[in-house]
Amino acid sequence: MSDQALQQTLLQRAREFDLQALAEIYDLFSPALYRYAVRLLNDPDLAEECVTETFSRFLRALKSNSGPRRHLRAYLYRVAHNWITDHYRATQPASVSLEEIEDVALDHHDPSPLQVVIGKLASERIRAAIMSLTPDQRQVIVLKYYEGMTNDEVAAAIDKPVGAVKALQQRALAALRRVLHVQSDPAGVLDELRVETGSA
Amino acid sequence: MSYELRRAQRDLLGKAKRRTSRDRMTEQSLGELLDSLYHTPPRNAEAAARGRATFLAEAAAMRDELARRPKRGMLGWLSELVKRCLGMGRLDGEPSASPLDAPLRRVSASLVPGLVATFASMTIVVVAQNSLPNQTLYPVKLWSEDIQLSLTIEPENRLALLIEFINCRVMELNALHQRGESPSPEFILRLEAQINEALQLLNAKSGPDAFDIAAVRALEQLRATITDPPPIVVPTPPARLSAPLSLTPMVVLTRAPVNTVLIHSVSVTASPEQTPTTVATVTPSADTTSALPSSALTPVSLIPVATSVTADGDPVTTTSRTTEDAIRTVGDPVDLGASTPTAVAVTIPVLPTVVVMPQPTAVPPTPTPVHVVPTPQPTAVPPTPTPVHVVPTPQPTVAPLTPTPVHVVPTPQPTVAPLTPTPVHVVPTPQPTAVPPTPTPVHVVPTPQPTAMPPTPTPVYVVPTPQPTAVPPTPTPKPTAVPPTPTPKPTAVPPTPTPQPQPTPLVPIPIPVVPTTVKPAPPLLPVEPIAPPALPINTPVAPTLPILPTVMNPIPAPIFSLEHPEVTATPLPDESVRATAPPTLGPMPDQTQQQGEPSGDK
């Protein structure tokens, strides 16, 4: 059974509130959703909360006879994405304290706190760049680069043709380059960060 | 030169190679940047299990709730549809089915409430059209009429709209009367304002036609009726007429396809359930125009239709018609029989006579003997050799029921008479004065003058036929000058033996008959036709006739009250009798002062 057929079957059973099917759905999609949320939130607790809220909204949608019609995975990613977007809107930009930097450095056994700061700031900047994309572009980037889907799978997940997926991917990469000022080498980002932080 | 060119090409190729490699490196560096987010910390197994348990518990609770929920009815589906349209059925994260879904949701969120409100408003307005003045939705009806009027600027359309509204008001009056309710002063003011505006529009027309003239008369008559109702005279009702009478006035002003139409009908029924509405449509046709004098054209368009009540409670309609005129009785079609092309302008006073004939329809002439009662004024009766066209009223039951003699008006047309079954005008009057029966057909119908008027709390506003203003009595030829014609004898019937004392004198109402050139047609009446003495066929006799078809008989406004089952007959003023004066569209005597009045509650 293909992935799409499996999703259709699970969705059909889930509409009848088959607990077994719902449990299978949770086991099948919650790890990927957690990784997706962690990448964008950089917080395991918030990511877990995001996953819980995503599946709760999915249940309410089934109860009101709405919810996904065909692509269950795309639906769950979209719900999680909306939750993360709302979270970013509601909270202030994350700030990095020195204690946190030291803890992270100790956890990662990194002797250089500067590298910890640089790495954390770089991750935040990339997250911010990804969050600045449109929902479709973000989903294409996340599903293709982080979930390892092919263009066909992404197209099926977001219910768009393959050509549209390629176009979305190209526009997303261009937007990321424009936001991140990507130079010919990735060290440019670090150099830029060093200049911004005054540690050069 | 070639060296420089080769050098430029080499530079361009080098730039392109460098750009390609840079893009490749950029793509690679971007991938490396994105890979920095690839590695995520491992998920806490305990938190994951806790989240899974929470999810399944919530799912089980929802399943139980759905199992207890009753099946969705029509309202449930409707609310679900509205939710769907408003986008409330979707969750925040549900992907759109199509790229247009989100815009459509936004549009529907703004359109659906408006559409629902519009549909509800239209429903209320439509339902309110059947409301009566004392009902809740009646203001909505008036409001919708005001909006229609305010949106209508063209005078012709506005006039048509006003006439429609006036007709509606009259029907509402009748409905109120049948329900035993009286209209409010605001209602009367509004009706009066609409009449005034309609009269203004009619008078403002440059070339008024017969329809306009007739409409002006009818509207003025209606205005006079609602503003200054005539005194109510209620004669003693016949013994057999126990059911309360109801009056159904109806003014229908419609424009016929050919020329003009004025319809005026008053129907009296013995029971409130029986409310026949008689609509008479008169259209001066070409042959009528050629046959009639010019002055006789306009009043021809005004034809009153009198409907009286028989003793059995059946409504009897007496009407008049002209050549090729269509007289229709709404709800109770009257068979006019074979009509001959004869232009006959007859005005029948709409008298609230109680009992005339036991037959429901009086239109088709019947060869039955007619009770002909000459009016006390012999001057107005020209002897006509034509057979008498009488509404079938030969029943002997009439006599005991109606104390007044039945006046039958034959057509004064000697030549036309055998050809055209002129409508019979039978006006039973509660006249106590016993008129000796005359074998000759009487041309004047005496109007009843009931004197005793019981208190009527709720006068009914009835639109009488256009009132002939300041019309001298028709100069009819002396009866003595005309030799009596040997008319069919069965028509002469002695008056009813039970005359009731009435102090008021009788007011004879001349019924003019317009002679016209008539093509030979089979006589409709079985009554033996009388050969014309000297007038050849196809010769208009109108100029010689003292009473021309243009005569518009005054029709007193009958007033009836449900509280008083007695039949009331309005007195007919003497000066109201009009001869052959053609109607004019000039301002009426009381019109100038009414135009300045406020427009009511509009």
Coordinates of N, CA and C in Angstrom, one line a residue, chain B residues 470-558:
Chain B
A470 N -72.6 69.7 -11.9 CA -73.3 70.8 -12.5 C -73.9 70.5 -13.9
V471 N -74.5 69.4 -13.9 CA -75.2 69.0 -15.1 C -76.6 69.3 -15.0
P472 N -77.1 70.0 -15.9 CA -78.6 70.3 -15.8 C -79.3 69.0 -16.2
P473 N -80.5 69.0 -15.8 CA -81.3 67.8 -16.2 C -81.3 67.7 -17.7
T474 N -81.3 66.5 -18.0 CA -81.3 66.2 -19.5 C -82.6 66.8 -20.1
P475 N -82.4 67.5 -21.1 CA -83.6 68.0 -21.8 C -84.2 67.0 -22.7
T476 N -84.8 66.2 -22.1 CA -85.5 65.1 -22.8 C -86.8 65.7 -23.5
P477 N -87.1 65.1 -24.5 CA -88.3 65.6 -25.2 C -89.5 65.3 -24.4
K478 N -90.4 66.0 -24.6 CA -91.7 65.8 -23.8 C -92.3 64.5 -24.2
P479 N -92.8 63.9 -23.2 CA -93.4 62.6 -23.5 C -94.7 62.8 -24.3
T480 N -95.2 63.9 -24.2 CA -96.4 64.1 -24.9 C -96.2 64.2 -26.4
A481 N -95.0 64.7 -26.7 CA -94.7 64.9 -28.1 C -94.4 63.6 -28.8
V482 N -94.1 62.7 -28.1 CA -93.7 61.5 -28.7 C -94.9 60.5 -28.6
P483 N -95.3 60.0 -29.6 CA -96.4 59.1 -29.5 C -95.9 57.8 -28.9
P484 N -96.7 57.3 -28.1 CA -96.3 56.0 -27.4 C -96.2 54.9 -28.5
T485 N -95.1 54.2 -28.3 CA -94.8 53.2 -29.2 C -95.4 51.9 -28.7
P486 N -95.9 51.1 -29.6 CA -96.4 49.8 -29.1 C -95.3 48.8 -28.8
T487 N -94.9 48.9 -27.6 CA -93.8 48.0 -27.2 C -94.4 46.7 -26.8
P488 N -93.5 45.7 -26.8 CA -94.0 44.4 -26.3 C -94.7 44.5 -24.9
K489 N -95.8 44.0 -24.9 CA -96.6 44.2 -23.7 C -96.1 43.5 -22.4
P490 N -95.5 42.3 -22.6 CA -95.1 41.7 -21.3 C -94.2 42.5 -20.5
T491 N -93.6 43.5 -21.0 CA -92.7 44.2 -20.2 C -93.3 45.0 -19.1
A492 N -94.5 45.4 -19.4 CA -95.2 46.3 -18.4 C -95.7 45.5 -17.2
V493 N -95.2 45.8 -16.2 CA -95.6 45.1 -15.0 C -96.0 46.1 -13.9
P494 N -97.1 45.8 -13.3 CA -97.5 46.8 -12.3 C -96.5 46.8 -11.2
P495 N -96.5 47.9 -10.5 CA -95.5 48.0 -9.4 C -95.8 47.1 -8.3
T496 N -94.9 47.0 -7.4 CA -95.0 46.1 -6.3 C -96.1 46.6 -5.4
P497 N -96.9 45.7 -4.9 CA -98.1 46.1 -4.2 C -97.7 46.6 -2.8
T498 N -96.5 46.5 -2.4 CA -96.2 46.9 -1.0 C -95.3 48.1 -1.0
P499 N -95.9 49.2 -1.2 CA -95.1 50.4 -1.2 C -94.9 50.8 0.3
Q500 N -93.8 51.3 0.5 CA -93.5 51.8 1.9 C -93.5 53.4 1.8
P501 N -94.0 53.9 2.8 CA -94.1 55.4 2.8 C -92.7 56.0 2.9
Q502 N -92.4 56.8 2.0 CA -91.1 57.5 2.0 C -91.3 59.0 1.8
P503 N -90.9 59.7 2.8 CA -91.2 61.2 2.7 C -90.4 61.9 1.6
T504 N -89.3 61.3 1.3 CA -88.5 62.0 0.3 C -89.0 61.8 -1.1
P505 N -88.9 62.7 -1.9 CA -89.4 62.5 -3.3 C -88.4 61.7 -4.1
L506 N -88.9 61.3 -5.1 CA -88.0 60.5 -6.0 C -87.2 61.4 -6.9
V507 N -86.0 60.9 -7.1 CA -85.1 61.7 -8.0 C -84.9 60.8 -9.2
P508 N -85.5 61.2 -10.2 CA -85.3 60.4 -11.5 C -83.9 60.5 -12.0
I509 N -83.4 59.5 -12.4 CA -82.1 59.5 -13.0 C -82.2 59.1 -14.5
P510 N -81.9 60.0 -15.3 CA -82.0 59.6 -16.7 C -80.9 58.6 -17.1
I511 N -81.3 57.7 -17.8 CA -80.3 56.8 -18.3 C -80.2 57.0 -19.8
P512 N -79.1 57.6 -20.2 CA -79.0 57.9 -21.6 C -78.5 56.7 -22.4
V513 N -79.0 56.7 -23.5 CA -78.6 55.6 -24.4 C -78.1 56.2 -25.7
V514 N -76.9 55.9 -26.1 CA -76.3 56.5 -27.2 C -76.6 55.7 -28.5
P515 N -77.3 56.2 -29.3 CA -77.6 55.5 -30.6 C -76.4 55.5 -31.5
T516 N -76.1 54.5 -32.1 CA -75.0 54.4 -33.0 C -75.4 53.6 -34.2
T517 N -74.5 53.8 -35.2 CA -74.8 53.0 -36.4 C -74.5 51.5 -36.1
V518 N -75.4 50.8 -36.4 CA -75.3 49.4 -36.0 C -75.4 48.5 -37.2
K519 N -74.5 47.6 -37.3 CA -74.7 46.7 -38.5 C -75.7 45.7 -38.1
P520 N -76.4 45.3 -39.1 CA -77.5 44.3 -38.8 C -76.9 43.1 -38.1
A521 N -77.5 42.8 -37.1 CA -77.1 41.6 -36.4 C -78.4 40.9 -35.9
P522 N -78.2 39.6 -35.6 CA -79.4 38.9 -35.2 C -79.9 39.5 -33.9
P523 N -81.1 39.7 -33.7 CA -81.6 40.2 -32.5 C -81.4 39.2 -31.3
L524 N -80.9 39.8 -30.3 CA -80.6 38.9 -29.2 C -81.8 38.7 -28.3
L525 N -82.6 39.7 -28.3 CA -83.7 39.6 -27.4 C -84.9 38.9 -28.0
P526 N -85.4 38.0 -27.3 CA -86.6 37.4 -27.9 C -87.8 38.4 -28.0
V527 N -87.6 39.5 -27.3 CA -88.7 40.4 -27.3 C -88.9 40.9 -28.8
E528 N -90.1 41.0 -29.0 CA -90.5 41.3 -30.4 C -89.9 42.7 -30.8
P529 N -89.1 42.8 -31.8 CA -88.6 44.1 -32.1 C -89.6 44.9 -32.7
I530 N -89.4 46.2 -32.5 CA -90.3 47.2 -33.1 C -89.6 47.9 -34.2
A531 N -90.2 48.0 -35.2 CA -89.6 48.6 -36.4 C -89.4 50.1 -36.1
P532 N -88.3 50.7 -36.5 CA -88.2 52.1 -36.2 C -89.1 52.9 -37.0
P533 N -89.6 53.9 -36.5 CA -90.6 54.7 -37.2 C -90.1 55.3 -38.4
A534 N -89.1 56.1 -38.3 CA -88.7 56.9 -39.4 C -87.2 56.8 -39.6
L535 N -86.5 56.5 -38.6 CA -85.0 56.6 -38.7 C -84.5 55.4 -39.4
P536 N -83.7 55.6 -40.4 CA -83.1 54.4 -41.1 C -82.0 53.9 -40.3
I537 N -81.6 52.7 -40.7 CA -80.5 52.1 -40.0 C -79.2 52.8 -40.5
N538 N -78.3 52.7 -39.6 CA -77.0 53.3 -39.8 C -77.1 54.8 -39.8
T539 N -78.0 55.3 -39.2 CA -78.2 56.8 -39.1 C -78.0 57.1 -37.6
P540 N -77.1 57.9 -37.3 CA -76.9 58.3 -35.9 C -78.1 59.1 -35.5
V541 N -78.7 58.7 -34.5 CA -79.8 59.4 -33.9 C -79.4 60.2 -32.8
A542 N -78.2 60.2 -32.5 CA -77.8 60.9 -31.3 C -78.1 62.3 -31.2
P543 N -77.9 63.1 -32.3 CA -78.2 64.5 -32.2 C -79.7 64.7 -31.9
T544 N -80.5 63.9 -32.4 CA -81.9 64.1 -32.1 C -82.3 63.7 -30.8
L545 N -81.6 62.8 -30.2 CA -82.0 62.3 -28.9 C -81.7 63.4 -27.8
P546 N -82.6 63.5 -27.0 CA -82.4 64.5 -26.0 C -81.3 64.1 -25.0
I547 N -81.2 62.9 -24.8 CA -80.2 62.4 -23.8 C -79.1 61.6 -24.6
L548 N -78.0 62.1 -24.5 CA -76.9 61.6 -25.2 C -76.1 60.6 -24.3
P549 N -75.3 59.8 -25.0 CA -74.6 58.9 -24.2 C -73.6 59.5 -23.2
T550 N -73.3 60.7 -23.5 CA -72.3 61.3 -22.6 C -72.8 61.6 -21.2
V551 N -74.0 61.4 -21.1 CA -74.6 61.7 -19.8 C -74.0 60.7 -18.7
M552 N -73.5 61.3 -17.8 CA -72.9 60.5 -16.7 C -73.9 60.7 -15.5
N553 N -74.5 59.7 -15.2 CA -75.5 59.7 -14.1 C -74.8 59.8 -12.8
P554 N -75.2 60.6 -12.0 CA -74.6 60.7 -10.7 C -74.9 59.4 -9.9
I555 N -73.9 58.9 -9.4 CA -74.0 57.7 -8.6 C -73.8 58.0 -7.2
P556 N -74.7 58.0 -6.4 CA -74.5 58.3 -5.0 C -73.7 57.2 -4.4
A557 N -72.9 57.7 -3.5 CA -72.1 56.7 -2.8 C -72.9 55.9 -1.8
P558 N -73.0 54.7 -2.1 CA -73.8 53.8 -1.1 C -73.0 53.6 0.1

